[in-house]
Amino acid sequence: MTKGRYGQYGGRFVPETLMSAIIELEEAYERLKGDSLFAAELDDLLANYAGRPSLLYYARKMSDDLGGARVYLKREDLNHTGSHKINNVLGQTLLAKKMGKTRIIAETGAGQHGVAAATAAALMDMECEIFMGEEDTERQALNVYRMELLGARVNAVKTGTRTLKDAVNAAMGEWSARMKDTHYALGSVMGPHPFPMIVRDFQAVIGREIKTQMLALTGRLPDAVIACVGGGSNAIGTFYDFIGDEGVELIGCEAAGEGADTSRTAATMATGSVGVFHGMKSLFCQDEHGQIAPVHSISAGLDYPGVGPEHAWLCGTGRARYVPVTDAEAVDAFEYLSRMEGIIPAVESAHAIAYAIKAAPGMKKDNAIVVTLSGRGDKDVAQMAQYRR
Amino acid sequence: MGRIADAFGQGHKALIGFVTGGDPDLGMTERFVLAMAEEGVDLVEIGVPFSDPIAEGEVIRAASERALSSGTTLDGLFGITERLREKTDVPIVFMTYFNPVYKYGVERFSMRCDRAGVDGVIIPDLPWEERGEFMEARGDKARVELISLVSPTSAARAEDIGRGAEGFLYCVSSLGVTGMRRDIGTGIADVIRTVKSATDIPCAIGFGISSPGQARAMAELADGVIVGSALVRIIAEQGRESEKPLREFVRSLRAAVV
């Protein structure tokens, strides 16, 4: 098998021009990941800039209301910039800086990764350019302004479905044209090796903290950890440290859009098949001819026709379970958590909350589940209001 | 010798033309390929349309969309290749992203290429390191050749890629996606020299070559030149009336590539 494989999935299926850049990145990462100075610098940024560790919050009212398992929320929404994306971006930008790069490019769906990338670039004095589907620049206009405020240039991508998938295409194209001074800070555990590994390693802090915090709070591991999955970075970050703990169920919530049995869906695990796209072999929503399907989700961050290769592998081995959550269920959960706990979740994270609302009542009172609240919902308020009208 | 080798043994530098299959429809593609062959193209690349052609610039991306909306599939393209084979021996190579091939089944795809008379396949998102899966599935069951690519950034790997290459080596002229460029750097010349010191595989330069002048200059660096977007742009502008302007443009390229 070639490098960066998770079972049959993964690999690096990129045009020849990009091979030198991803090999350069792989070598730099292998060199730096064991470097104690690099680790110390990153830890310092995570603690003193991003605000880690993030809280593990016992959602007492929600737990009482659901009447089953105790529900804990991993508060990635409280990180600087408002989502888990900052974990990865601080790591990658620091890495890029050490590689002598002076410019960061990134794709973004909901804008959370773009905002995080623009933030890290501002902090570390890097030039920054963000690629965002035109449709997403409309539904997440506030984040476009945030990125520009932070000094980044935002390119509205007008090709294809004008969403996250097309933003990735554009960012890859840009990287293949300019790689000498530029690092492509991919935002999820997807794309060609070494990205799924690098992003997972930088996000694994989520699960490590959950483990420590649960042990401190309850003296034992949770019965399940739950996270939403688009490309899958907050989910793999949540799962990774628990993969060896067989007693902990790993549950990924993917965006079913209007339903996994409709064509207006982004539920890759439920409806996709094996393919090769965006540099990786994984599961994709596609037609019988191998054309990538136009997908739909109310959440721009989960509106993606593929999933990271390690998730495809965890799904295939049965170690993790993936469930589809519809737009309607996510909106209900968005409102539920806001009223119940006074926490407005990102609509992406609301997919995970929605499944917890479904699953917790059927569990015992001494069961504990952790839901990763990957981001805050301020960016979604206008769109949710519109959805209800 | 296969048809691809013949393309590079004509006593002049090879001229390779690209059109997107199914743009504006399959019948027109058949006519365009035949016209290009008649005007002296030594090898024709037929692009298999894909929803997300990440290595293509605007011109070929738009052609891909037109071809998909005209209902183009791999089977349709094999169909016109079969018909073309009744009329021409011009070497035909498919240029496709890996996913449509993977979905079709690599073994089935390879054998279908042989039956239809497709001589080679270029898969831009299947780099050297990942070609094993294709090579194993094809094995000795089919003759269709997997064309490898090198680019100005291949440096350290170019020698290995050249040594193991089949058919010809597709030498990407410059960084970035396909499309017309005013200036093409000379980075690829060093890579071609590296390859040529290790093997005698024919090298053809593509990406950004849009005029007879550029074609002449690039041909001096290699064994052949590939013209894509400039041909596809004619089809974008002239649609069903493209045959005549295609012929004229190919004729001017042919005169320049000697």
XYZ file of C-alpha atoms in Angstrom:
647
model
C 0.000 0.000 0.000
C 1.098 3.549 -0.624
C 1.584 6.179 2.043
C -1.105 7.566 4.272
C -3.524 4.669 4.094
C -6.359 3.798 6.432
C -7.189 0.329 5.244
C -7.938 0.798 1.553
C -8.708 4.497 2.037
C -6.452 7.546 1.890
C -3.399 7.835 -0.329
C -2.457 10.916 -2.312
C -4.174 11.319 -5.632
C -3.003 14.743 -6.721
C -1.667 16.141 -9.971
C 2.059 15.719 -10.458
C 2.698 19.425 -9.948
C 1.449 19.188 -6.345
C 3.440 16.091 -5.422
C 6.576 18.030 -4.541
C 4.578 20.321 -2.257
C 2.905 17.514 -0.337
C 6.172 15.599 -0.047
C 7.855 18.767 1.262
C 5.020 19.162 3.767
C 5.186 15.540 4.843
C 8.919 15.731 5.443
C 8.644 18.991 7.370
C 5.883 17.592 9.542
C 7.740 14.361 10.262
C 10.748 16.447 11.258
C 8.835 18.845 13.486
C 6.259 16.657 15.142
C 8.821 15.146 17.477
C 10.506 18.488 18.071
C 9.969 19.589 21.673
C 10.448 23.249 20.800
C 7.718 23.094 18.147
C 5.408 21.311 20.584
C 6.084 23.887 23.276
C 5.364 26.764 20.905
C 2.116 25.194 19.771
C 1.049 24.369 23.335
C 1.695 27.956 24.311
C -0.479 29.228 21.450
C -3.238 26.769 22.275
C -3.232 27.707 25.964
C -2.644 31.433 25.831
C -4.128 32.418 22.489
C -6.852 29.884 21.706
C -7.899 29.423 25.332
C -7.352 25.705 25.772
C -8.244 23.475 27.428
C -11.822 24.089 26.406
C -14.477 23.415 29.043
C -16.225 20.112 29.451
C -19.646 21.226 30.608
C -22.235 19.018 32.267
C -25.534 19.971 30.620
C -27.685 19.335 33.686
C -30.941 20.821 32.410
C -30.656 19.044 29.089
C -29.833 15.755 30.825
C -32.781 16.101 33.201
C -35.088 17.048 30.354
C -34.076 14.055 28.240
C -34.317 11.764 31.250
C -31.617 9.302 30.276
C -27.854 9.505 29.946
C -25.970 12.422 31.446
C -24.940 14.745 28.620
C -21.596 16.573 28.644
C -20.684 19.205 26.101
C -17.124 19.676 24.913
C -17.097 23.421 24.442
C -14.977 23.961 21.326
C -17.304 26.888 20.649
C -15.503 28.747 23.430
C -12.165 28.661 21.649
C -10.830 31.859 20.164
C -12.581 32.409 16.795
C -15.478 30.287 18.002
C -14.767 26.792 16.771
C -12.399 23.825 16.834
C -10.844 25.022 13.575
C -8.304 27.157 15.450
C -6.567 23.994 16.803
C -5.598 22.846 13.333
C -4.861 26.259 11.927
C -2.456 27.281 14.683
C -0.592 24.014 14.142
C -0.458 24.306 10.371
C 0.427 27.996 10.318
C 3.245 27.428 12.783
C 4.404 24.519 10.641
C 4.245 26.677 7.503
C 6.208 29.403 9.215
C 8.934 26.898 10.125
C 8.967 25.777 6.492
C 9.734 29.342 5.452
C 6.343 29.985 3.846
C 4.987 33.512 3.909
C 1.472 32.968 2.608
C -1.466 30.827 3.743
C -4.347 29.798 1.513
C -7.405 27.912 2.697
C -10.849 26.741 1.619
C -13.825 27.365 3.799
C -17.443 26.252 3.889
C -19.238 27.928 6.765
C -16.352 30.345 7.114
C -15.139 29.006 10.457
C -11.955 27.573 8.998
C -11.421 30.671 6.894
C -11.791 32.912 9.921
C -9.415 30.732 11.921
C -6.872 30.736 9.081
C -7.140 34.507 8.663
C -6.668 34.864 12.421
C -3.572 32.687 12.585
C -2.157 34.460 9.532
C -2.691 37.843 11.184
C -1.045 36.631 14.369
C 1.958 35.121 12.623
C 2.384 37.841 9.985
C 1.459 35.771 6.990
C -0.380 36.807 3.867
C -3.747 35.044 3.647
C -6.160 34.202 0.861
C -9.410 32.307 1.386
C -11.492 30.418 -1.172
C -15.193 30.199 -0.424
C -18.071 29.038 -2.596
C -20.167 31.958 -3.782
C -23.321 30.425 -2.292
C -21.533 30.172 1.064
C -20.344 33.779 0.901
C -24.041 34.648 0.705
C -25.293 32.402 3.513
C -22.293 33.245 5.729
C -21.784 36.901 4.835
C -20.775 37.831 8.374
C -17.793 35.482 8.248
C -16.671 36.993 4.939
C -16.501 40.348 6.636
C -14.649 38.853 9.604
C -12.006 37.382 7.316
C -11.536 40.649 5.491
C -11.336 42.488 8.797
C -8.499 40.139 9.753
C -6.612 41.128 6.627
C -7.410 38.154 4.399
C -8.553 38.313 0.817
C -11.720 36.302 0.177
C -12.259 34.793 -3.277
C -15.857 33.862 -4.051
C -15.691 30.647 -6.087
C -18.252 30.706 -8.869
C -17.680 27.271 -10.426
C -19.701 24.073 -10.017
C -22.084 24.011 -7.078
C -20.447 27.172 -5.630
C -19.977 25.490 -2.232
C -17.248 23.824 -0.141
C -16.295 21.219 -2.759
C -15.645 23.949 -5.318
C -13.705 25.997 -2.774
C -11.383 22.997 -2.304
C -10.978 22.681 -6.096
C -10.044 26.356 -6.335
C -7.619 26.238 -3.408
C -5.882 23.170 -4.856
C -5.615 24.905 -8.231
C -4.149 27.991 -6.612
C -1.652 25.908 -4.639
C -0.519 24.109 -7.791
C 0.213 27.518 -9.324
C 2.059 28.926 -6.346
C 3.660 26.656 -3.778
C 7.102 28.071 -3.197
C 5.949 30.714 -0.703
C 2.491 29.300 -0.023
C 1.117 26.702 2.358
C -2.343 25.289 1.766
C -3.883 24.995 5.219
C -6.504 22.367 4.491
C -9.287 22.620 7.040
C -10.353 19.055 7.533
C -9.066 15.481 7.787
C -9.358 15.055 4.057
C -7.369 15.524 0.892
C -4.087 13.828 0.059
C -1.703 12.397 2.644
C -0.278 13.967 4.827
C -3.292 16.252 5.422
C -5.635 13.698 7.031
C -2.837 12.774 9.442
C -1.664 16.316 10.197
C -5.144 17.706 10.766
C -6.104 14.721 12.912
C -2.975 15.110 15.036
C -3.705 18.805 15.588
C -7.360 18.112 16.431
C -6.669 15.103 18.667
C -6.283 17.546 21.540
C -10.105 17.532 21.755
C -10.351 13.852 22.639
C -7.310 13.915 24.904
C -8.872 16.709 26.928
C -12.246 14.944 27.030
C -10.581 11.868 28.454
C -8.716 13.765 31.162
C -11.731 15.909 32.015
C -14.185 12.988 32.164
C -11.844 11.030 34.402
C -11.488 14.050 36.677
C -15.238 14.771 36.721
C -16.677 11.267 36.856
C -13.800 8.907 37.441
C -14.509 6.949 34.285
C -14.683 7.147 30.521
C -17.889 8.182 28.737
C -20.133 5.532 27.170
C -20.218 7.416 23.892
C -18.643 10.419 22.231
C -20.656 12.170 19.540
C -19.583 14.698 16.921
C -20.780 16.043 13.591
C -18.977 14.944 10.421
C -18.493 16.889 7.217
C -14.905 16.264 6.220
C -14.659 15.060 9.794
C -12.015 17.058 11.662
C -13.814 17.734 14.935
C -15.118 14.167 14.911
C -11.717 12.555 14.369
C -10.299 14.915 16.999
C -12.989 13.725 19.383
C -12.654 10.030 18.504
C -8.938 9.549 18.096
C -7.879 9.105 21.697
C -10.792 6.722 22.313
C -10.245 4.367 19.385
C -8.436 1.901 21.646
C -11.113 2.157 24.359
C -13.577 -0.434 23.143
C -16.170 0.537 25.747
C -16.540 4.009 24.307
C -18.911 4.198 21.392
C -17.840 6.600 18.626
C -20.756 8.228 16.837
C -20.461 10.573 13.865
C -23.456 12.624 12.756
C -23.535 13.421 9.063
C -25.744 15.911 7.303
C -28.755 14.215 5.732
C -30.120 17.484 4.348
C -33.754 16.859 3.452
C -33.275 13.148 4.164
C -30.748 10.416 3.364
C -33.386 8.885 1.075
C -33.642 12.074 -1.014
C -31.202 13.546 -3.534
C -30.952 16.697 -1.388
C -28.532 15.124 1.090
C -24.866 15.190 2.070
C -24.906 11.890 3.988
C -21.792 10.293 2.534
C -21.651 7.207 4.745
C -25.339 6.469 4.266
C -25.531 7.078 0.532
C -21.980 7.258 -0.876
C -19.681 4.724 -2.473
C -15.928 4.250 -2.742
C -14.183 6.652 -5.066
C -11.104 8.801 -5.563
C -11.469 12.560 -5.370
C -9.791 15.569 -3.784
C -6.588 13.638 -3.386
C -7.982 10.719 -1.412
C -9.653 7.387 -1.801
C -12.712 7.488 0.402
C -16.499 7.444 0.308
C -18.221 9.996 -1.915
C -21.702 10.950 -3.003
C -21.477 10.264 -6.735
C -23.469 8.912 -9.623
C -23.007 5.594 -11.442
C -20.511 7.264 -13.813
C -18.278 8.524 -11.022
C -19.415 12.140 -11.351
C -19.405 13.832 -7.950
C -22.970 14.549 -6.853
C -24.279 17.990 -5.981
C -25.068 17.617 -2.287
C -27.207 19.619 0.086
C -27.123 20.518 3.740
C -28.483 23.505 5.592
C -25.039 23.801 7.136
C -22.342 25.102 4.808
C -19.687 23.336 6.881
C -21.170 19.876 6.309
C -22.233 20.507 2.712
C -19.523 18.288 1.259
C -19.835 15.168 -0.949
C -17.015 13.226 0.691
C -15.579 12.341 4.063
C -12.075 11.948 5.449
C -10.451 8.562 4.735
C -9.942 7.642 8.370
C -13.684 7.991 8.943
C -14.412 5.783 5.932
C -12.094 3.231 7.505
C -13.603 3.541 11.008
C -17.026 3.114 9.401
C -15.897 0.073 7.436
C -14.364 -1.646 10.451
C -17.432 -0.845 12.531
C -15.361 0.893 15.205
C -17.336 4.070 14.688
C -20.990 4.424 13.797
C -22.328 7.159 11.521
C -25.876 8.400 11.626
C -27.699 10.793 9.296
C -29.321 13.900 10.784
C -31.688 16.038 8.707
C -31.803 19.819 8.310
C -35.080 19.894 10.257
C -33.651 17.884 13.158
C -30.580 20.122 13.253
C -32.675 23.284 13.349
C -34.783 21.838 16.177
C -31.601 21.021 18.085
C -30.210 24.503 17.373
C -33.244 26.006 19.079
C -33.407 23.354 21.806
C -29.885 23.923 23.061
C -30.281 27.681 22.875
C -33.359 27.611 25.110
C -32.408 24.691 27.325
C -28.833 25.575 28.161
C -28.435 29.136 26.913
C -25.862 27.932 24.403
C -26.322 28.727 20.715
C -24.540 25.986 18.766
C -23.222 26.199 15.225
C -25.734 24.539 12.931
C -23.018 21.989 12.135
C -22.671 21.094 15.823
C -26.459 21.070 16.123
C -26.393 17.865 14.057
C -24.525 16.174 16.910
C -26.844 17.697 19.510
C -29.814 16.395 17.512
C -28.557 12.839 17.730
C -27.857 13.193 21.469
C -31.450 14.355 21.946
C -32.584 11.193 20.170
C -30.210 8.774 21.880
C -29.967 9.985 25.488
C -33.534 9.151 26.585
C -33.007 5.501 25.697
C -29.889 5.246 27.836
C -29.519 4.619 31.572
C -29.128 7.444 34.074
C -25.619 6.332 34.979
C -24.550 6.446 31.333
C -22.575 9.463 30.180
C -22.237 10.839 26.685
C -20.000 13.614 25.464
C -21.125 15.768 22.545
C -18.508 17.921 20.885
C -19.901 21.380 20.362
C -17.575 22.189 17.504
C -18.569 25.816 17.083
C -20.801 28.625 18.188
C -23.919 29.606 16.336
C -23.744 33.368 15.999
C -22.963 33.002 12.295
C -26.156 30.965 11.787
C -28.711 33.092 13.583
C -29.929 35.009 10.535
C -30.206 31.867 8.421
C -32.106 29.955 11.113
C -34.541 32.818 11.505
C -35.086 32.739 7.760
C -35.570 28.947 7.808
C -38.349 29.347 10.368
C -40.114 32.053 8.345
C 5.262 -0.893 -32.224
C 2.057 0.588 -30.955
C 0.256 3.510 -32.450
C 1.593 5.921 -29.783
C 5.197 5.122 -30.671
C 4.308 5.717 -34.334
C 3.164 9.235 -33.456
C 6.699 10.072 -32.411
C 8.363 8.378 -35.376
C 7.084 10.549 -38.204
C 10.298 12.422 -38.929
C 8.944 15.602 -37.386
C 8.058 16.745 -33.876
C 4.728 15.318 -32.797
C 1.687 17.572 -32.728
C -0.926 16.472 -30.203
C -4.395 17.983 -30.119
C -6.942 17.833 -27.302
C -10.702 18.123 -27.408
C -13.213 17.439 -24.662
C -15.324 14.434 -25.609
C -18.991 15.274 -26.003
C -18.517 19.025 -26.445
C -20.915 20.016 -27.884
C -21.944 16.375 -28.447
C -20.426 13.016 -29.335
C -21.160 13.250 -33.049
C -19.324 16.564 -33.288
C -16.367 15.195 -31.316
C -16.100 12.383 -33.845
C -15.969 14.921 -36.680
C -13.467 17.169 -34.877
C -11.091 14.264 -34.187
C -11.230 13.160 -37.794
C -10.666 16.710 -39.026
C -7.663 17.185 -36.755
C -6.177 13.868 -37.908
C -6.660 14.882 -41.536
C -4.873 18.166 -40.904
C -1.840 16.331 -39.603
C -2.226 15.929 -35.841
C -0.070 12.969 -34.814
C -2.078 12.006 -31.736
C -5.468 13.022 -30.379
C -6.340 13.367 -26.728
C -10.015 13.068 -25.928
C -10.951 14.551 -22.574
C -13.435 12.550 -20.536
C -15.678 15.143 -18.875
C -15.663 15.181 -15.089
C -17.730 17.139 -12.604
C -14.670 18.496 -10.798
C -11.646 18.725 -13.078
C -9.204 20.124 -10.516
C -6.228 20.451 -12.879
C -8.144 22.355 -15.553
C -8.448 26.043 -16.149
C -11.634 27.841 -17.074
C -11.753 26.839 -20.756
C -11.606 23.059 -20.301
C -13.694 23.237 -17.134
C -16.487 24.902 -19.098
C -16.125 22.347 -21.915
C -16.432 19.583 -19.337
C -19.693 21.096 -18.106
C -21.049 21.364 -21.658
C -20.110 17.746 -22.342
C -21.754 16.500 -19.162
C -24.927 18.375 -19.929
C -24.991 16.757 -23.366
C -25.071 13.415 -21.502
C -21.537 12.236 -22.253
C -20.386 9.021 -20.559
C -17.335 6.799 -20.860
C -19.358 4.260 -22.826
C -20.416 6.963 -25.247
C -16.783 7.918 -25.771
C -15.762 4.308 -26.350
C -18.550 4.201 -28.909
C -17.216 7.106 -30.983
C -13.670 5.735 -30.711
C -14.896 2.487 -32.235
C -16.478 4.407 -35.089
C -13.325 6.522 -35.542
C -11.239 3.380 -35.808
C -13.118 2.473 -38.989
C -11.800 5.691 -40.533
C -8.458 6.575 -38.961
C -5.387 5.080 -37.342
C -4.476 8.278 -35.517
C -3.392 7.355 -31.981
C -6.139 8.169 -29.482
C -5.527 8.765 -25.803
C -8.203 9.441 -23.183
C -7.508 12.116 -20.624
C -9.614 11.457 -17.568
C -9.703 11.965 -13.848
C -9.337 8.771 -11.886
C -12.801 8.579 -10.353
C -14.754 7.794 -13.548
C -12.196 5.058 -14.329
C -12.294 3.714 -10.787
C -16.075 3.635 -10.831
C -16.078 1.896 -14.227
C -13.569 -0.622 -12.863
C -9.916 -0.324 -13.884
C -9.744 -3.806 -15.410
C -12.992 -3.374 -17.295
C -11.879 0.093 -18.429
C -8.531 -1.203 -19.713
C -10.059 -4.031 -21.664
C -12.709 -1.730 -23.096
C -9.936 0.674 -24.217
C -8.289 -2.153 -26.146
C -11.534 -3.186 -27.799
C -12.401 0.365 -28.791
C -8.917 1.218 -30.027
C -7.941 3.658 -27.265
C -4.150 3.530 -27.141
C -3.425 5.259 -23.877
C -4.849 7.040 -20.893
C -3.675 10.129 -19.065
C -4.937 10.417 -15.493
C -3.775 13.716 -14.009
C -4.802 12.846 -10.449
C -3.050 9.477 -10.494
C 0.562 10.411 -9.742
C 3.483 8.032 -10.066
C 3.230 6.893 -6.444
C -0.401 5.821 -6.851
C -0.273 4.149 -10.246
C 0.220 0.651 -8.797
C -3.480 -0.001 -8.431
C -4.087 0.803 -12.097
C -1.090 -1.169 -13.297
C -2.063 -4.248 -11.282
C -5.661 -4.221 -12.417
C -4.678 -3.745 -16.052
C -1.753 -6.159 -15.818
C -1.140 -7.945 -19.093
C -4.832 -8.141 -19.797
C -4.782 -5.000 -21.915
C -2.317 -3.022 -23.983
C -3.659 0.443 -23.212
C -0.740 2.505 -21.928
C -0.813 4.649 -18.802
C 0.812 7.950 -19.714
C 2.770 9.502 -16.839
C 3.292 13.188 -16.224
C 6.226 15.270 -15.058
C 6.128 18.951 -14.195
C 8.692 21.645 -13.406
C 8.447 20.545 -9.748
C 9.190 16.866 -10.437
C 12.968 17.334 -10.204
C 14.023 14.544 -7.871
C 11.411 12.110 -9.127
C 11.622 12.792 -12.867
C 14.248 10.173 -13.564
C 12.276 7.354 -11.948
C 9.066 8.483 -13.604
C 10.781 8.612 -17.006
C 12.307 5.185 -16.619
C 9.003 3.538 -15.852
C 6.915 5.568 -18.265
C 4.792 4.045 -21.002
C 3.853 5.542 -24.373
C 5.129 9.048 -23.941
C 5.814 11.380 -21.077
C 3.414 14.286 -20.636
C 5.604 17.204 -19.600
C 3.603 19.927 -17.879
C 5.090 23.226 -19.054
C 4.406 25.329 -16.018
C 2.762 25.478 -12.602
C -0.970 25.832 -12.154
C -3.937 24.559 -14.094
C -4.399 24.109 -17.842
C -5.070 27.113 -19.992
C -3.488 29.605 -22.281
C -0.463 31.503 -21.014
C 1.432 34.338 -22.562
C 4.756 33.250 -21.097
C 5.932 29.760 -20.447
C 9.013 29.380 -18.268
C 11.825 27.037 -19.055
C 11.698 25.021 -15.827
C 10.387 22.023 -17.712
C 13.446 21.989 -20.000
C 15.685 20.973 -17.092
C 13.278 18.210 -16.140
C 13.217 16.922 -19.722
C 17.024 16.905 -19.799
C 17.011 14.828 -16.604
C 14.553 12.368 -18.113
C 16.445 12.135 -21.384
C 19.680 11.325 -19.586
C 18.008 8.228 -18.173
C 15.668 7.011 -20.917
C 14.586 7.607 -24.493
C 10.854 7.862 -23.742
C 9.265 10.473 -26.051
C 8.513 13.721 -24.226
C 5.653 16.025 -25.179
C 5.065 19.432 -23.599
C 1.605 20.663 -22.769
C -0.250 23.301 -20.673
C -0.558 26.824 -21.993
C 0.531 26.366 -25.602
C -1.908 28.428 -27.618
C -0.168 29.787 -30.720
C 1.941 28.411 -33.567
C 4.849 30.499 -32.266
C 4.668 28.982 -28.796
C 4.248 25.519 -30.312
C 7.379 25.993 -32.401
C 9.412 27.182 -29.414
C 8.233 24.383 -27.140
C 8.771 21.738 -29.811
C 12.453 22.613 -29.753
C 12.629 21.484 -26.124
C 10.904 18.154 -26.622
C 9.670 15.461 -29.002
C 6.226 16.943 -29.318
C 3.750 19.562 -28.159
C 0.215 19.296 -26.838
C -2.376 21.957 -27.620
C -5.598 21.816 -25.622
C -7.349 24.910 -24.353
C -6.719 26.876 -27.560
C -8.599 24.215 -29.563
C -11.323 23.895 -26.972
C -11.825 27.648 -27.014
C -12.608 27.499 -30.718
C -15.323 24.951 -29.940
C -16.602 27.125 -27.074
C -16.951 30.038 -29.467
C -18.031 28.331 -32.686
C -19.896 25.273 -31.372
C -21.210 23.200 -34.260
C -19.470 25.456 -36.757
C -16.037 24.633 -35.329
C -14.767 22.166 -37.883
C -13.494 24.728 -40.358
C -11.724 26.992 -37.830
C -10.290 23.903 -36.107
C -8.842 22.736 -39.407
C -7.329 26.150 -40.085
C -5.789 26.407 -36.628
C -4.385 22.863 -36.713
C -2.918 23.593 -40.134
C -1.097 26.630 -38.735
C 0.188 24.575 -35.806
C 1.294 21.795 -38.120
C 3.275 24.244 -40.206
C 5.011 25.473 -37.046
C 5.816 22.091 -35.498
C 8.429 20.473 -37.719
